[in-house]
Short mmCIF file of C-alpha atoms in Angstrom, two decimals:
data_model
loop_
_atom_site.label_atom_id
_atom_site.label_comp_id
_atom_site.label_asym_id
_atom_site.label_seq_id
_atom_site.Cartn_x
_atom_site.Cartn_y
_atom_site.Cartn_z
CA UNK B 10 0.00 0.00 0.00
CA UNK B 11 1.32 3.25 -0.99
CA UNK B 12 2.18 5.91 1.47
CA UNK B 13 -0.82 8.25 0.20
CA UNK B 14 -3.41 5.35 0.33
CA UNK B 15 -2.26 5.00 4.44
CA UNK B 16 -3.06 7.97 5.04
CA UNK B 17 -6.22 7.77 3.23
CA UNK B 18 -6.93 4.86 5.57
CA UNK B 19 -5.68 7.02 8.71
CA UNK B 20 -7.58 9.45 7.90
CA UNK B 21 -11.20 7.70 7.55
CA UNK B 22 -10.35 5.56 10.79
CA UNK B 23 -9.76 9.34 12.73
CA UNK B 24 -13.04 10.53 10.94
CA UNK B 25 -14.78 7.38 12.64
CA UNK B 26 -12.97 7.14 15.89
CA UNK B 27 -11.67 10.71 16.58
CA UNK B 28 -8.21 8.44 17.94
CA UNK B 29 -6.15 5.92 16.70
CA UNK B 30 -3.39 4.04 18.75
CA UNK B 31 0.03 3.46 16.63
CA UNK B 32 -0.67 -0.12 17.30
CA UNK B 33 -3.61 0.28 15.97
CA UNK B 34 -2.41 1.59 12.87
CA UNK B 35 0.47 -1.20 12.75
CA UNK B 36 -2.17 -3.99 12.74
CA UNK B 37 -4.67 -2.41 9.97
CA UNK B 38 -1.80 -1.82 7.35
CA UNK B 39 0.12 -4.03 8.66
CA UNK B 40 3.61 -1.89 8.45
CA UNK B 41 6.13 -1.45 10.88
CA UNK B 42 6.03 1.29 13.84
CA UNK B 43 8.30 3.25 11.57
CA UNK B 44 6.44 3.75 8.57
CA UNK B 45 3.28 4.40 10.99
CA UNK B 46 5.42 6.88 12.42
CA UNK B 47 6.57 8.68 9.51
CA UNK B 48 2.69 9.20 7.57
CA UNK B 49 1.97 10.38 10.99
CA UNK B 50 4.03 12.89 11.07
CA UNK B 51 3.30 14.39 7.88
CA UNK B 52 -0.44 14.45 8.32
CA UNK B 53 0.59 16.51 11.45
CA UNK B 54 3.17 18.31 9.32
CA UNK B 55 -0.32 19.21 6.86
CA UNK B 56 -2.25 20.52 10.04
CA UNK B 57 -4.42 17.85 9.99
CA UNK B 58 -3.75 15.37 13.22
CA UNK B 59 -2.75 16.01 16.52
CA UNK B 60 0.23 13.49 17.95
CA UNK B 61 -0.65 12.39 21.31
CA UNK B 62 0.83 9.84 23.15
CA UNK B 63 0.59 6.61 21.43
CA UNK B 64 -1.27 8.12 18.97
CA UNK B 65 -3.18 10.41 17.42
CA UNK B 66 -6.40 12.73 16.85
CA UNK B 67 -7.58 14.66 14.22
CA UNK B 68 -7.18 18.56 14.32
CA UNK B 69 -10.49 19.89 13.53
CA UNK B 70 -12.71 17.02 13.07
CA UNK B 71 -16.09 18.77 12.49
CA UNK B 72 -14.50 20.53 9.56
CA UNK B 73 -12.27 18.38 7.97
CA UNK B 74 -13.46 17.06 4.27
CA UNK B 75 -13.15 13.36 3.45
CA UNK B 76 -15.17 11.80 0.19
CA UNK B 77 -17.19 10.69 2.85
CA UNK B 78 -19.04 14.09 3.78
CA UNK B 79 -18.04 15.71 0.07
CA UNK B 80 -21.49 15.49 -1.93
CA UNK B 81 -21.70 14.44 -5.35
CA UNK B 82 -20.95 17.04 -8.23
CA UNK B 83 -24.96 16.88 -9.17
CA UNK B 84 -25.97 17.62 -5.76
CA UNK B 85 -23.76 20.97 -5.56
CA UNK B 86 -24.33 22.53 -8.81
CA UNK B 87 -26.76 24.61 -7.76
CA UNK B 88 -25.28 25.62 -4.61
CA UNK B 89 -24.12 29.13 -4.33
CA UNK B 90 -24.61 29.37 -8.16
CA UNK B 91 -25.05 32.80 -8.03
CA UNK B 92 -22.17 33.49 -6.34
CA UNK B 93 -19.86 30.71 -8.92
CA UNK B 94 -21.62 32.53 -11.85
CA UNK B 95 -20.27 36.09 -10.43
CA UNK B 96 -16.47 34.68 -10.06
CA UNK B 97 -16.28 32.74 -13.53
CA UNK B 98 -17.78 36.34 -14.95
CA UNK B 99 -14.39 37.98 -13.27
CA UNK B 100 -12.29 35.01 -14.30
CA UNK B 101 -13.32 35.12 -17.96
CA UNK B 102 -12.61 38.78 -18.33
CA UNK B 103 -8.80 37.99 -18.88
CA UNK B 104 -8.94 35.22 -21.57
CA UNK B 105 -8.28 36.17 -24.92
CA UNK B 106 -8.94 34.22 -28.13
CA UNK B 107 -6.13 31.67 -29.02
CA UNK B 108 -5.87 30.99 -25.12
CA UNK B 109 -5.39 27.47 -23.97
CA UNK B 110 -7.25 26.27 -20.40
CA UNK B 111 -7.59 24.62 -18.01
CA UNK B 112 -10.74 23.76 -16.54
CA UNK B 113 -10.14 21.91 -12.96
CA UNK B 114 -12.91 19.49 -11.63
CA UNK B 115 -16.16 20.44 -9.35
CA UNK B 116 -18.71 22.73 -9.87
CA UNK B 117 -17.30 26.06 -9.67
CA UNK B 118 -14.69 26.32 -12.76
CA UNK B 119 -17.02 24.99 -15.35
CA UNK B 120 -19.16 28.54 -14.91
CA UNK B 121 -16.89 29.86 -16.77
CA UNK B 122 -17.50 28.59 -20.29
CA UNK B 123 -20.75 30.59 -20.06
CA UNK B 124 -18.88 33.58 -20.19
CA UNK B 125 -16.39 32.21 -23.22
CA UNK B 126 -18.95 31.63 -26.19
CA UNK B 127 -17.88 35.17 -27.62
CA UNK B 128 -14.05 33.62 -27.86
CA UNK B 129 -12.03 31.00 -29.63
CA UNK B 130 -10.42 29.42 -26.28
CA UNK B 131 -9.18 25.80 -26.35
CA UNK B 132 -10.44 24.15 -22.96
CA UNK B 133 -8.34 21.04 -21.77
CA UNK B 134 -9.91 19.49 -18.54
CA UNK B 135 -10.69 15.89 -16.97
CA UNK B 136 -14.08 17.18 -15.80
CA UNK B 137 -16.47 15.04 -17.97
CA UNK B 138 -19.70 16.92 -16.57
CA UNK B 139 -18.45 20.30 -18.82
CA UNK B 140 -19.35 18.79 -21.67
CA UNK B 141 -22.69 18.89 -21.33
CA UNK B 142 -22.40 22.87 -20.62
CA UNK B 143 -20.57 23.28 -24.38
CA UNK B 144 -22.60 24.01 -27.26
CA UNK B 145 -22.22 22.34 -30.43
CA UNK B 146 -20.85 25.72 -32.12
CA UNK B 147 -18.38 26.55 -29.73
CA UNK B 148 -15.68 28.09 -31.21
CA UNK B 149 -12.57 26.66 -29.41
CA UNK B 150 -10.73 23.25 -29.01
CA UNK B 151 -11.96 20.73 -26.25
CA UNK B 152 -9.63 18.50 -24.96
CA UNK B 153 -10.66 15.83 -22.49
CA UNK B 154 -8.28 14.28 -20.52
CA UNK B 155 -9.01 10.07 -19.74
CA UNK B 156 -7.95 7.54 -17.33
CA UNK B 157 -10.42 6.35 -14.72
CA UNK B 158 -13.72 7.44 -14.06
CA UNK B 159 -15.03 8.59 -10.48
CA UNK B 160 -18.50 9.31 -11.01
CA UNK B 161 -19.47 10.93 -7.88
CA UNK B 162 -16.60 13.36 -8.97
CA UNK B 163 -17.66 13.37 -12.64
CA UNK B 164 -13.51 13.79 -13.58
CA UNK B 165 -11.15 10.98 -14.98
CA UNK B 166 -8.06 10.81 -12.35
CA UNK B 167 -5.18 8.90 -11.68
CA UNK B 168 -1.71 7.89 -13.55
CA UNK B 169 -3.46 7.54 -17.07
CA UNK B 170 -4.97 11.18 -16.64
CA UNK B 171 -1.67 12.80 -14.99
CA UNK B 172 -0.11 11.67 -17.98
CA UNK B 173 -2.13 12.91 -20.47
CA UNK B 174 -1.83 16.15 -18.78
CA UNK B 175 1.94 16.30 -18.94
CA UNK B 176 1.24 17.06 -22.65
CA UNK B 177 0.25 20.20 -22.17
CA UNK B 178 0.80 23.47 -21.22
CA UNK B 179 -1.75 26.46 -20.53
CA UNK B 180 -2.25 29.82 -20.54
CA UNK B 181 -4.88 29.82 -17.67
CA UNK B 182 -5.64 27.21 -15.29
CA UNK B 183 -8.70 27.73 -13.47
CA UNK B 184 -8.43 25.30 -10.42
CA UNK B 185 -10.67 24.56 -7.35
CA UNK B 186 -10.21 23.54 -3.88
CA UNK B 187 -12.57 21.52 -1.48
CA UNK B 188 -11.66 24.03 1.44
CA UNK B 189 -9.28 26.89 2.03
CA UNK B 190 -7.64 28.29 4.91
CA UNK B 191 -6.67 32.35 4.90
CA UNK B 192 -5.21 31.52 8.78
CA UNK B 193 -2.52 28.93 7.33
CA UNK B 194 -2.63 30.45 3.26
CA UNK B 195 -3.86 26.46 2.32
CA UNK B 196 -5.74 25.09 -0.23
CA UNK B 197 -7.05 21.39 0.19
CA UNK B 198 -8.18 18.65 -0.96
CA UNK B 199 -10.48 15.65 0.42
CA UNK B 200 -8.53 12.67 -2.17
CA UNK B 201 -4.62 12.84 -3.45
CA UNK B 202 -5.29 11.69 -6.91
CA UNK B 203 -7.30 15.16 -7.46
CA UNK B 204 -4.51 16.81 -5.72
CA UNK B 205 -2.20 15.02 -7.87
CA UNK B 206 -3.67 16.53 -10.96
CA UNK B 207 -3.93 20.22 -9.39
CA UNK B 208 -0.35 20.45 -8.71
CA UNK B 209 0.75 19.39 -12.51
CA UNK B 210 -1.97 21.68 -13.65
CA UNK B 211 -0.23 24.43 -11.21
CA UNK B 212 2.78 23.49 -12.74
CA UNK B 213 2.23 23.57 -16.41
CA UNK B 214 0.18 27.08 -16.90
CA UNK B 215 1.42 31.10 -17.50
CA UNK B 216 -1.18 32.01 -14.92
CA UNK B 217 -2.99 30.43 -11.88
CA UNK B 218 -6.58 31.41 -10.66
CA UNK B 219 -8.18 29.39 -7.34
CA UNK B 220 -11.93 29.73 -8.13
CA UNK B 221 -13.78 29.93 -4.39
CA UNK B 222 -16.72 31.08 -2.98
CA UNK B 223 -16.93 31.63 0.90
CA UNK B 224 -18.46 28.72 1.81
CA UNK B 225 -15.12 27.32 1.19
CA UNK B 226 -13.40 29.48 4.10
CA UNK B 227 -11.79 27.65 6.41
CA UNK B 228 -12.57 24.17 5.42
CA UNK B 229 -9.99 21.60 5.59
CA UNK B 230 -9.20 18.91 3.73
CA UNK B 231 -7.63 15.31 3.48
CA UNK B 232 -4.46 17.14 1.78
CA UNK B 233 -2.80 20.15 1.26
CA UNK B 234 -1.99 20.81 -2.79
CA UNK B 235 -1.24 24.13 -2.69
CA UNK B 236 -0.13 27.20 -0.48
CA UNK B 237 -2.32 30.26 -1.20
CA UNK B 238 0.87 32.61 -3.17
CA UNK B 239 1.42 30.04 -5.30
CA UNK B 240 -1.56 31.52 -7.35
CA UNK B 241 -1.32 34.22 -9.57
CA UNK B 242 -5.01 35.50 -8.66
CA UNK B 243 -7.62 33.89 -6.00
CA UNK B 244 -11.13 35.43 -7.19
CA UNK B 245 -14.07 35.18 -4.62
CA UNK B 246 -17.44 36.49 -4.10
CA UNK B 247 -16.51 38.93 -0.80
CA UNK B 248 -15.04 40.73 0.65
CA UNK B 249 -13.17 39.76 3.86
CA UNK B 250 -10.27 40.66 6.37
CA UNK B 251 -8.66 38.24 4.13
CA UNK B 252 -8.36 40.81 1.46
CA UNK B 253 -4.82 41.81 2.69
CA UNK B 254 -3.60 39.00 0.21
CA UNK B 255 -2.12 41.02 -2.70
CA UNK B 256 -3.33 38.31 -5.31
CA UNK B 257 -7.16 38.06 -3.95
CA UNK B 258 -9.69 39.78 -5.77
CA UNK B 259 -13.53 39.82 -5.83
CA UNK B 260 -16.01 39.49 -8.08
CA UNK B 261 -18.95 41.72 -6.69
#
């Protein structure tokens, strides 16, 4: 078992138990104290457990997002759609035709290719439930990345997709996060395989944007994938004390 699907496994025992012994642990993926010891630390290391003796508990559990308590893309598109519809306006206001995006997975990003019909933008993107929001005329290229299918997620994810991604490179990548914290400038995650594909988006693009409305303030997730300066612009729908971040900008 690889060292991310431990603490996968860590991580759902915590959500059940609130504590887990390092015996515990030893006997359920049956590794050694060491290796125990070691995913341990890092989840503490990502602010998500608290070591106690002979163990550990999770940091925040009432707010920490697992794919257990993470609804389904179809039950949150309508959720602050107002508010998604107002940030993919702002976002779209700096493409260009000829641009090349990215289009991360969830609910929020795919607003934006409402505001993009006017423009010849190629989309790339391994969220399969976009292509129902792209008319048959649209102008640009769209680019859908494979590998295996999670449909509660509605994206394709994993090695196939990461390395269908590594062919590219982008202009704009308009990426998502689960939760955000302003306190500790993080952006999470609830699974590692969609973190996996954030970073190398991150990575491969002229410009970042993190798409979030509040609701995401303050939530944490199974992973960190990104520390808030590493984007270019964060747009939201308010205003907060947050706003001393020089790349945060609103959209009302």
């Amino acid at each position: 078992m690889l060292s991310k699907e431990r603490k996968v496994v860590i991580m759902e025992l915590l959500k059940r138990d609130g504590f887990v012994t390092v015996q515990q642990l030893m006997n359920v993926l049956e590794i050694s104290r060491s290796s125990v010891m070691r995913d341990l630390d890092e989840l503490e290391k990502d602010r998500l457990i608290v070591r106690e003796h002979g163990g550990a508990s999770l940091l925040t559990s009432e707010e920490l997002l697992s794919r257990y308590n993470e609804p389904a893309v179809r039950e949150k598109v309508h959720i602050n759609e107002k508010e998604k519809q107002s940030i993919c306006a702002k976002a779209a206001t700096y493409l260009k035709n000829g641009d090349c995006i990215y289009i991360d997975s969830g609910t929020t990003a795919m607003y934006i290719i409402d505001y993009i019909l006017d423009k010849s933008v190629d989309i790339v993107s391994p969220n399969t439930y976009i292509l129902s929001r792209i008319p048959d005329n649209y102008k640009g290229n769209v680019y859908v990345l494979g590998g295996q299918y999670y449909k509660q997620s509605e994206i394709c994810c994993g090695s196939l997709t990461l390395e269908m991604l590594k062919n590219f490179n982008f202009d704009w990548a308009f990426l998502t996060a689960n939760g955000i914290s302003y306190v500790e400038s993080k952006a999470y995650s609830f699974d590692f395989n969609y973190a996996a594909l954030k970073k190398e988006a991150l990575k491969r693009t002229k410009k970042s944007v993190l798409l979030v409305d509040q609701s995401k303030n303050e939530q944490k997730g199974l992973c960190v994938w990104a520390d808030l300066d590493d984007f270019d612009l964060i747009i939201t729908d308010q205003f907060h004390r947050e706003k001393k971040l020089k790349n945060l900008v609103t959209s009302m």
